[in-house]
XYZ file of C-alpha atoms in Angstrom:
671
model
C 50.414 31.686 135.755
C 49.235 32.556 139.727
C 46.571 30.262 140.908
C 45.063 33.009 142.552
C 44.907 35.749 140.142
C 41.242 35.460 139.376
C 41.192 36.619 142.926
C 41.622 39.873 141.526
C 38.115 39.865 139.043
C 35.929 39.458 142.463
C 37.370 42.347 144.378
C 36.506 46.028 143.501
C 36.855 49.610 144.467
C 38.761 50.354 147.448
C 39.228 46.118 147.626
C 42.022 46.181 145.075
C 44.744 46.396 147.573
C 43.258 43.482 149.359
C 43.262 41.092 145.917
C 46.730 42.714 145.533
C 47.873 40.931 148.644
C 46.053 37.942 148.202
C 47.616 37.623 144.452
C 51.238 38.737 145.421
C 51.118 36.477 148.969
C 50.526 33.177 146.981
C 52.818 33.877 144.532
C 55.607 34.732 146.755
C 55.132 31.395 148.705
C 54.858 29.181 145.711
C 58.615 30.933 144.748
C 59.535 30.465 148.008
C 58.573 26.554 148.153
C 60.376 26.167 144.747
C 63.473 28.146 145.795
C 64.229 26.722 149.017
C 63.809 23.534 147.394
C 66.466 23.990 144.876
C 68.524 25.609 146.664
C 68.833 23.382 149.998
C 68.319 20.455 148.101
C 68.875 19.966 144.639
C 71.260 22.598 143.065
C 70.872 20.664 139.737
C 66.783 21.232 139.303
C 67.534 24.967 138.862
C 66.896 25.982 135.511
C 65.895 23.804 132.880
C 68.182 21.364 132.846
C 68.293 20.904 128.316
C 71.877 22.125 128.149
C 73.044 19.791 131.230
C 71.591 16.876 128.982
C 73.174 18.032 126.089
C 76.561 17.951 127.743
C 75.964 14.310 129.316
C 74.869 13.137 126.113
C 78.261 15.405 124.363
C 80.563 13.110 127.120
C 79.893 15.611 130.403
C 78.597 13.776 133.383
C 77.370 16.479 135.532
C 77.160 14.931 138.804
C 73.923 14.366 140.521
C 72.014 15.763 137.351
C 69.729 12.602 137.160
C 69.260 11.583 140.594
C 65.727 10.650 142.280
C 66.229 13.906 144.706
C 66.772 15.897 141.803
C 63.682 14.402 140.151
C 61.567 15.307 142.858
C 62.785 18.791 143.275
C 62.321 19.053 139.589
C 58.227 18.303 139.619
C 57.553 19.991 142.680
C 59.715 22.449 142.241
C 58.292 23.151 138.414
C 54.519 23.358 140.031
C 55.008 25.866 141.949
C 57.179 28.274 139.868
C 54.862 28.006 137.617
C 51.770 28.396 139.746
C 53.559 31.387 141.414
C 52.829 33.506 137.876
C 56.836 33.405 137.157
C 57.535 34.193 133.443
C 58.801 30.884 132.933
C 57.847 27.443 130.863
C 57.427 23.770 131.964
C 57.819 22.447 129.046
C 62.144 22.769 129.915
C 61.746 20.912 133.345
C 59.678 18.323 131.271
C 62.714 17.570 129.262
C 64.803 17.063 132.018
C 62.084 14.980 134.434
C 62.141 12.785 131.158
C 65.794 11.908 131.836
C 65.291 11.898 135.372
C 62.692 9.040 134.548
C 64.944 7.410 132.038
C 68.262 7.122 133.998
C 66.457 6.060 137.115
C 65.188 3.495 135.432
C 67.665 2.119 133.455
C 69.851 1.619 136.936
C 67.164 0.170 138.626
C 66.339 3.143 140.907
C 68.426 5.363 143.263
C 71.766 4.517 144.504
C 70.772 4.027 147.751
C 67.385 1.631 146.922
C 69.190 0.356 143.883
C 66.913 -3.212 142.268
C 69.709 -5.865 141.461
C 67.203 -7.965 138.759
C 69.118 -9.656 136.234
C 67.403 -8.181 133.205
C 68.762 -4.645 134.390
C 71.915 -5.011 133.939
C 71.726 -5.024 129.843
C 70.841 -1.631 130.497
C 74.074 -0.946 133.306
C 76.462 0.731 130.830
C 76.819 4.076 129.590
C 76.061 3.327 126.139
C 72.227 2.177 126.945
C 71.877 4.968 129.368
C 72.701 7.538 126.854
C 69.834 5.968 125.300
C 67.430 6.200 127.624
C 68.019 9.257 128.198
C 67.867 10.447 125.328
C 64.298 8.881 125.003
C 63.463 10.375 128.303
C 64.416 13.858 126.671
C 62.185 12.953 123.282
C 59.493 12.088 125.597
C 59.606 14.719 127.686
C 58.969 17.328 124.544
C 56.165 14.833 123.534
C 54.201 15.946 126.663
C 55.119 19.236 127.264
C 53.721 19.855 123.225
C 52.183 16.992 123.012
C 54.217 16.566 119.618
C 55.274 13.092 119.430
C 57.599 13.296 115.782
C 58.537 16.891 117.079
C 60.083 15.109 120.611
C 62.319 12.997 118.479
C 63.254 15.225 116.005
C 64.137 17.298 119.168
C 66.218 14.533 120.051
C 68.265 14.583 117.023
C 68.691 17.684 116.121
C 69.105 19.695 119.540
C 70.426 16.760 122.802
C 72.153 14.036 120.554
C 75.263 14.252 119.685
C 75.721 11.169 117.966
C 72.447 8.872 116.613
C 72.112 5.831 115.233
C 69.200 3.683 113.489
C 67.996 1.836 116.669
C 67.730 5.472 118.367
C 65.265 6.509 115.633
C 63.065 3.873 116.366
C 62.988 3.845 120.321
C 62.772 7.570 120.737
C 59.935 6.937 118.565
C 58.379 4.275 120.610
C 59.338 6.537 123.546
C 57.103 9.232 122.241
C 53.996 6.913 120.989
C 53.867 5.711 124.885
C 53.303 9.395 125.676
C 50.828 9.769 123.364
C 48.802 6.747 124.293
C 48.684 7.932 128.588
C 48.319 11.576 127.489
C 45.535 10.555 125.438
C 44.033 8.405 128.309
C 44.220 10.670 130.684
C 42.355 13.596 128.803
C 39.532 11.040 128.312
C 39.087 10.301 131.665
C 39.537 13.718 132.692
C 36.640 15.311 130.444
C 34.175 14.030 133.133
C 35.448 17.160 134.925
C 37.236 15.516 138.064
C 40.372 16.150 137.124
C 40.053 20.167 137.226
C 41.917 22.153 134.573
C 43.801 19.147 133.428
C 40.705 17.765 131.076
C 40.002 20.874 128.711
C 41.458 20.485 125.500
C 42.837 17.822 123.618
C 46.006 16.891 122.293
C 46.111 19.657 119.683
C 46.707 22.576 122.081
C 46.315 25.442 119.736
C 44.082 24.358 117.082
C 44.156 26.674 114.093
C 43.372 23.959 111.788
C 39.915 25.772 110.995
C 41.608 28.915 109.479
C 42.071 28.884 105.584
C 45.353 29.987 105.112
C 45.608 31.868 101.380
C 48.483 33.964 100.422
C 50.344 35.234 97.371
C 53.950 35.906 96.073
C 53.117 39.352 98.055
C 52.906 37.867 101.224
C 56.316 36.386 100.799
C 57.660 39.893 102.208
C 55.947 40.452 105.749
C 56.960 36.742 106.321
C 60.317 37.418 105.382
C 60.549 40.268 107.623
C 58.907 38.359 110.624
C 61.759 35.891 109.999
C 64.656 38.734 109.892
C 62.923 40.460 113.319
C 62.862 37.271 115.470
C 66.480 36.226 113.670
C 67.890 40.247 115.144
C 65.621 39.467 118.601
C 66.557 36.709 119.233
C 69.816 37.466 118.950
C 69.521 40.538 121.161
C 67.739 38.083 123.828
C 70.558 35.725 123.914
C 73.097 38.650 124.183
C 71.495 40.442 127.328
C 70.284 37.173 128.857
C 74.056 36.222 128.520
C 75.209 39.352 130.764
C 72.457 39.122 133.275
C 73.093 35.471 133.713
C 77.125 36.546 134.860
C 75.690 38.962 137.286
C 73.548 36.548 138.452
C 76.205 34.220 138.871
C 78.257 36.667 141.011
C 74.940 36.982 143.249
C 74.710 33.124 143.485
C 78.443 32.294 144.536
C 77.371 34.880 148.051
C 75.534 32.012 149.300
C 72.381 29.960 149.719
C 70.503 33.491 151.210
C 71.563 35.555 148.389
C 69.823 32.770 145.657
C 66.344 32.813 148.055
C 66.492 36.325 148.027
C 67.052 37.215 144.201
C 64.430 34.259 143.251
C 61.743 36.261 145.772
C 62.250 39.664 144.322
C 61.861 38.375 140.864
C 58.358 36.897 142.513
C 57.400 40.259 143.621
C 58.245 42.219 140.757
C 56.496 39.942 138.705
C 53.285 39.858 140.568
C 53.454 43.782 141.172
C 53.946 43.947 136.898
C 51.365 41.643 136.635
C 48.309 43.191 138.901
C 49.043 46.897 138.269
C 49.898 47.024 134.337
C 46.131 45.910 132.977
C 45.097 49.167 134.771
C 46.215 51.174 132.203
C 44.662 49.752 129.156
C 41.269 50.419 128.448
C 38.159 48.644 128.603
C 36.745 47.126 125.394
C 33.015 46.025 125.191
C 32.014 42.834 124.246
C 31.438 41.489 120.979
C 27.399 41.378 121.167
C 27.225 37.905 118.808
C 28.721 35.831 121.643
C 26.608 34.815 124.457
C 26.252 36.692 127.880
C 27.981 33.857 129.805
C 31.480 33.805 127.474
C 32.403 37.645 128.080
C 33.645 38.526 130.298
C 34.835 35.823 132.749
C 35.517 35.642 136.123
C 36.762 32.251 136.638
C 40.337 31.055 136.494
C 39.567 29.531 132.918
C 38.157 31.267 129.746
C 38.969 34.398 127.520
C 38.050 38.138 128.024
C 39.050 38.591 131.492
C 36.509 41.562 133.484
C 38.844 42.615 135.727
C 38.088 46.410 136.251
C 35.634 46.516 133.586
C 31.957 47.106 134.194
C 29.488 44.157 132.969
C 29.687 43.986 129.140
C 33.264 44.961 129.179
C 36.759 43.137 129.228
C 39.753 43.795 129.392
C 42.553 43.381 127.011
C 45.686 43.096 128.829
C 44.341 41.400 131.650
C 42.557 38.659 129.558
C 46.648 38.287 128.311
C 48.297 38.554 131.774
C 45.840 37.280 134.490
C 45.696 33.510 132.662
C 47.680 30.650 132.366
C 50.667 30.306 130.109
C 48.602 28.235 127.984
C 45.575 29.950 128.147
C 47.780 33.022 126.653
C 48.637 31.029 124.065
C 45.636 30.130 123.048
C 44.430 34.205 122.530
C 47.038 35.185 120.844
C 46.997 33.032 118.506
C 43.431 32.946 118.032
C 41.777 33.698 114.469
C 39.329 35.786 113.051
C 39.790 38.537 116.107
C 41.338 41.432 114.272
C 39.780 43.861 116.859
C 40.137 42.160 120.144
C 43.529 43.507 121.301
C 44.389 47.182 121.004
C 47.941 48.009 120.112
C 49.390 49.513 122.849
C 48.018 46.330 124.990
C 50.250 44.413 122.524
C 53.186 46.767 123.140
C 53.188 46.728 126.719
C 52.433 42.894 127.132
C 55.754 42.233 124.551
C 58.023 44.522 126.475
C 57.139 43.358 129.924
C 57.339 39.677 128.996
C 61.076 40.567 127.320
C 61.727 42.376 130.563
C 60.412 39.144 133.046
C 62.120 37.048 130.336
C 65.368 38.247 131.307
C 65.409 38.466 135.213
C 63.220 35.980 135.764
C 65.508 32.919 133.895
C 68.588 32.450 135.910
C 67.027 32.096 139.081
C 67.017 28.908 141.580
C 63.625 27.683 140.354
C 63.092 25.045 137.486
C 62.730 27.190 134.631
C 62.039 26.790 130.959
C 62.361 29.045 127.780
C 60.102 27.782 125.468
C 57.104 29.166 126.268
C 58.196 32.878 127.462
C 59.896 32.782 124.114
C 56.361 31.626 121.978
C 54.597 34.315 123.784
C 57.368 37.823 123.154
C 57.540 36.165 119.784
C 53.459 35.761 119.335
C 52.876 39.803 120.439
C 55.248 40.899 118.303
C 53.770 38.925 115.248
C 50.609 39.377 115.807
C 51.271 43.682 116.146
C 53.218 43.370 113.031
C 49.630 41.371 111.996
C 47.878 44.869 112.976
C 50.267 46.745 110.596
C 50.018 44.800 107.577
C 46.294 44.476 107.452
C 45.071 46.322 105.269
C 48.501 45.191 102.597
C 47.813 41.350 103.338
C 45.130 38.378 103.997
C 47.085 36.313 106.231
C 45.372 36.414 109.679
C 46.165 37.994 113.010
C 46.450 34.791 114.494
C 48.900 33.291 111.894
C 50.872 36.135 112.509
C 51.182 35.346 115.954
C 52.164 31.988 115.318
C 55.295 33.048 112.773
C 56.372 35.501 115.119
C 56.529 33.089 118.347
C 58.280 30.285 115.371
C 60.853 33.371 114.209
C 61.472 34.201 118.225
C 62.378 30.444 118.778
C 64.808 30.326 115.845
C 66.580 33.501 116.493
C 67.363 32.338 120.332
C 67.471 28.594 119.901
C 68.407 27.928 116.555
C 66.218 25.253 116.155
C 64.850 24.487 112.274
C 63.584 21.304 111.706
C 61.955 19.728 114.868
C 60.355 22.819 115.879
C 58.505 23.114 112.234
C 57.020 19.950 113.259
C 56.172 21.049 116.785
C 54.486 23.726 115.729
C 52.287 22.005 113.206
C 51.490 19.860 115.666
C 50.399 22.274 118.051
C 48.432 23.983 115.375
C 46.642 21.250 113.568
C 47.196 23.274 110.220
C 49.751 21.427 107.835
C 48.850 24.882 105.702
C 51.388 26.611 107.648
C 54.201 24.219 106.481
C 55.774 26.614 104.018
C 56.093 29.818 105.708
C 56.548 28.339 108.632
C 59.894 26.838 106.913
C 60.991 29.994 105.428
C 60.395 31.939 108.575
C 62.510 29.625 110.750
C 65.151 29.409 108.229
C 65.727 33.571 107.616
C 65.606 33.564 111.168
C 68.098 31.034 112.286
C 70.180 32.429 109.235
C 70.020 35.539 110.826
C 70.726 34.785 114.591
C 73.524 32.831 113.650
C 75.186 36.104 112.384
C 75.790 37.744 115.726
C 75.678 34.928 118.367
C 75.459 31.454 119.142
C 72.298 29.377 120.932
C 71.026 30.212 124.118
C 72.207 26.772 125.317
C 75.386 27.054 123.773
C 75.472 30.396 125.895
C 74.455 28.437 129.318
C 76.920 25.737 128.816
C 79.708 28.204 128.386
C 78.620 30.185 131.242
C 78.619 26.898 133.442
C 81.643 25.809 132.185
C 80.858 22.272 130.760
C 83.145 21.169 128.532
C 80.921 20.761 125.036
C 82.610 20.148 122.075
C 81.521 21.599 118.672
C 80.760 19.489 116.086
C 82.793 21.067 113.823
C 86.674 22.347 114.877
C 87.811 25.927 114.030
C 90.224 26.117 111.239
C 93.061 26.856 113.006
C 92.962 23.741 114.242
C 94.206 21.877 111.580
C 97.432 23.878 112.004
C 98.178 22.313 115.069
C 99.054 18.326 115.623
C 98.565 16.073 118.839
C 101.737 15.469 119.509
C 102.321 19.386 119.630
C 99.266 19.360 121.799
C 100.657 16.549 124.255
C 104.055 18.684 124.150
C 102.641 21.105 125.996
C 100.833 19.084 128.776
C 102.177 17.375 131.725
C 104.109 14.096 131.006
C 101.365 10.926 130.968
C 100.987 8.877 134.275
C 101.421 5.737 133.369
C 101.084 2.141 135.088
C 102.847 -1.043 135.035
C 100.736 -4.602 134.152
C 101.925 -5.740 137.365
C 102.056 -2.793 139.426
C 102.108 -2.036 143.425
C 99.132 -1.535 145.231
C 101.656 1.449 146.869
C 101.870 2.822 143.578
C 98.723 2.753 142.449
C 97.519 4.702 145.629
C 100.049 7.167 144.824
C 98.908 7.652 141.511
C 95.016 7.923 142.244
C 95.928 10.113 145.216
C 98.257 12.132 143.283
C 96.199 12.668 139.902
C 92.692 13.722 138.696
C 92.710 11.451 135.469
C 89.955 9.307 134.810
C 91.960 7.059 132.447
C 95.694 5.601 132.885
C 97.711 4.090 129.894
C 98.877 0.550 130.892
C 102.468 -0.878 129.832
C 104.653 -3.933 130.012
C 108.393 -3.756 129.874
C 110.312 -6.388 128.225
C 107.982 -7.954 126.277
C 109.966 -10.015 123.081
C 107.491 -8.886 120.126
C 106.964 -12.172 117.346
C 109.755 -10.548 115.228
C 111.891 -7.890 116.186
C 114.535 -7.411 118.870
C 115.250 -10.445 121.177
C 116.004 -8.134 124.363
C 112.646 -7.078 124.382
C 110.530 -4.168 123.895
C 107.702 -1.697 125.941
C 104.229 -2.612 124.621
C 101.311 -0.803 125.233
C 99.105 -3.166 126.769
C 96.117 -0.488 126.803
C 93.610 1.691 128.907
C 92.600 0.919 132.613
C 90.115 3.334 134.498
C 90.295 4.994 137.693
C 86.963 3.329 138.610
C 88.202 -0.144 138.371
C 91.467 0.711 140.212
C 89.293 1.792 143.423
C 87.603 -0.761 142.872
C 90.368 -3.311 143.099
C 91.440 -2.079 146.072
C 87.977 -1.610 147.871
C 87.905 -5.786 146.971
C 91.454 -6.425 148.485
C 92.448 -8.254 144.799
C 95.797 -8.078 146.091
C 98.770 -11.097 145.054
C 101.871 -11.556 147.330
C 103.985 -12.022 144.562
C 104.417 -10.124 141.227
C 102.302 -12.800 138.559
C 99.752 -12.380 136.201
C 96.341 -14.117 137.612
C 94.223 -17.113 135.592
C 90.793 -16.142 134.108
C 88.956 -18.008 137.209
C 90.210 -15.915 139.678
C 89.267 -12.938 137.891
C 85.608 -14.233 137.424
C 85.853 -15.383 140.810
C 85.924 -11.669 142.199
C 84.621 -9.577 139.336
C 80.949 -9.479 137.870
C 79.771 -7.061 135.186
C 77.680 -5.164 137.372
C 80.982 -4.892 139.571
C 82.816 -2.805 136.791
C 80.033 -1.120 135.376
C 79.570 0.556 138.719
C 81.219 3.962 139.979
C 83.500 3.077 142.953
C 83.385 6.465 144.987
C 86.999 7.981 145.752
C 90.333 7.304 146.844
C 90.394 8.948 150.038
C 87.239 6.321 151.220
C 89.734 3.502 150.926
C 91.610 2.108 153.267
C 94.828 0.337 152.543
C 97.069 -0.774 155.656
C 101.379 -0.291 155.075
C 102.001 -4.380 154.546
C 99.223 -4.647 151.456
C 100.655 -1.363 150.094
C 104.336 -3.934 149.275
C 101.311 -5.919 147.686
C 100.808 -6.461 143.220
C 97.709 -6.116 141.466
C 97.617 -7.684 137.954
C 95.668 -5.366 135.977
C 95.976 -7.027 132.749
C 92.202 -8.535 133.084
C 90.853 -5.192 134.021
C 92.810 -3.105 131.483
C 90.647 -1.978 127.466
C 93.229 -3.780 125.501
C 91.552 -1.823 122.842
C 91.615 1.645 123.444
C 91.405 4.296 120.354
C 94.571 5.933 119.572
C 96.250 8.403 116.782
C 98.832 8.980 115.489
C 100.881 11.987 117.266
C 101.011 13.572 113.609
C 97.337 13.999 113.196
C 95.957 17.180 113.444
C 93.869 18.364 116.315
C 91.275 18.817 114.401
C 90.728 15.895 112.859
C 91.323 14.130 116.255
C 88.619 16.374 117.709
C 85.902 15.183 115.215
C 86.733 11.596 115.905
C 86.741 11.854 119.798
C 83.753 13.639 119.579
C 81.706 11.427 116.647
C 82.572 8.380 118.647
C 81.781 9.675 122.183
C 85.485 9.627 123.900
C 86.223 10.064 127.087
C 90.301 9.085 126.531
C 92.184 9.212 123.334
C 95.983 7.959 123.032
C 98.800 9.448 121.226
C 101.167 7.073 119.632
C 104.231 8.177 118.314
C 105.235 7.796 114.564
C 108.527 6.065 115.029
C 108.811 2.827 117.437
C 112.184 2.900 117.796
C 114.135 0.734 120.367
C 113.585 2.711 124.317
C 111.169 4.524 123.170
C 107.793 5.135 125.402
C 104.856 3.602 123.471
C 102.537 6.772 124.408
C 103.286 10.732 123.826
C 100.060 11.969 125.929
C 96.556 11.154 126.016
C 93.659 13.634 124.949
C 90.625 14.232 127.089
C 87.630 16.710 126.322
C 88.923 19.781 128.215
C 92.278 19.054 125.821
C 90.327 19.814 122.729
C 88.284 22.871 123.848
C 89.216 26.161 121.646
C 89.679 28.186 124.858
C 92.406 25.625 126.304
C 94.470 25.051 123.022
C 94.826 29.064 122.699
C 95.441 28.485 126.199
C 98.841 26.454 125.257
C 99.661 28.481 122.072
C 99.353 31.881 122.762
C 100.742 33.040 119.533
C 97.396 31.402 117.554
C 95.013 34.047 119.467
C 96.840 36.431 117.472
C 96.325 35.183 114.107
C 92.774 34.043 114.653
C 91.601 37.854 115.845
C 91.438 37.193 119.618
C 87.953 34.474 118.840
C 88.339 31.510 121.777
C 84.941 29.705 120.363
C 82.511 28.439 122.725
């Protein structure tokens, strides 16, 4: 929360306005720094970054998502936004930060200052970069929650589209290193030289010293928490979807409007955080506690005095005027049945619902985990107070279950979330009821709308491919889909430079079929046939033009000629845009042998395959292009019917090409 919120404890009487001025002013400046960095230097650093990581591992490469500038802005912006007291967490940004670090390490640093060491060539390909970013995402979750196994399962369940055994131990090794480093720094900082960093240990919200006892009758309130979490989570997703649409309209007006929106939210947050504790009553401290612990007036500790006399504390200020981590510890605290009044919890829950909706989407790095945990723990504790006479489960454990249910209802995670909460609370006895709550909340939430990350992916227009195709996709063949697309653009095995430049300038395709005419097959027509040699990428064509690898006459090149001109590093790089390439008029009449640069084994399907099956293959293999071949290879038939890309296989685009299907599906276009 705000770094200067503790100032409010030291002002009394008429000086409350001065305390608010310091408080709101500090939060305003910190928000301004974070917003200016995101708006002016790295727009991709705004938000959590997890949806874009999901999209990248699904095959969608968002420009500048993992660059050095994005990393620096994300780190500084996250510090500023969290310190400014905004209702957001650092967990989502930490996942993005971990992925940025992994990407930069794998490619040898930023584009302008990249290391060219020989051993780095091993990672300079798309597959290893995906693996490194997956390891970075799991390391970010581990660093945020100090949950190594939860980080591995988060990468498996939430961000990775496809998985293999080698990736399992790599992510586990990454999270193990994170835990060791965290432990080392915590031990060093326990000397008191690191401020609040050394407080606590690897277990963030320890409730292990409570005996969890429950009977069959306690399953009823636990199930109720799951149902409420699923309903509230889906309602939160629905409202956030509408607000993000409004924010998109505001952000389209320019940088000034983005900045103004962020600063307006900061002022509103400061007013609510500072003003609402005045609505709460002062409560006497527990006489069994030492005098130094209640009330507290410093930055850390429980029982904030705020406007109360000595020996009394303000329970709402205890929850609001502290850091997010301390707020969670306070509301998760066990054996405190009378520490918080129901009115204070209602105000806290309502405020965080409102702030959570209006804060996410502004131009600062933000995370969803901690705001949702705080909202869920508030209604969980309220239910615990209501069920107090009928159950033996502690109110703090109700808060833990409420937080888990709301996260499952909004984010739709189960296994990874269960492990994260077990590692957060250090209590294995919570496993059965936590599993039950998560499963019920996810099931209820799925009945209403998709997860919050899927909603954000749709709003950003990222062509994310779902794991399961729509049922109506079985009734369309790949050939029918290719017929409604523009004709495929192909290149000859030995092509004119002018033709290559024309194709690159007039199309936005990233892959082109390479065909050879007049090829005499081993068994077939002596007149020759048209052969599909493979697929060549736009990046490789631009590389050829930049290196001026041209031939005076139409001929095939020798292997030594290729090795002399190109290296594996060259082929792995991205070579800019066609507009940056200069080709003279004489060079336009020269030739290029595309055979050595062509992928001769592209993934192909027959035109009679259903779109549903093609989509499953496309997603599971992680393809960018899929060639459609004719069912009958007759003489004179062109060897390629079409090319399927990610955009072609999205439900929305298919329904746009086949309007009659929209009526049969009830107008549901999917996400």
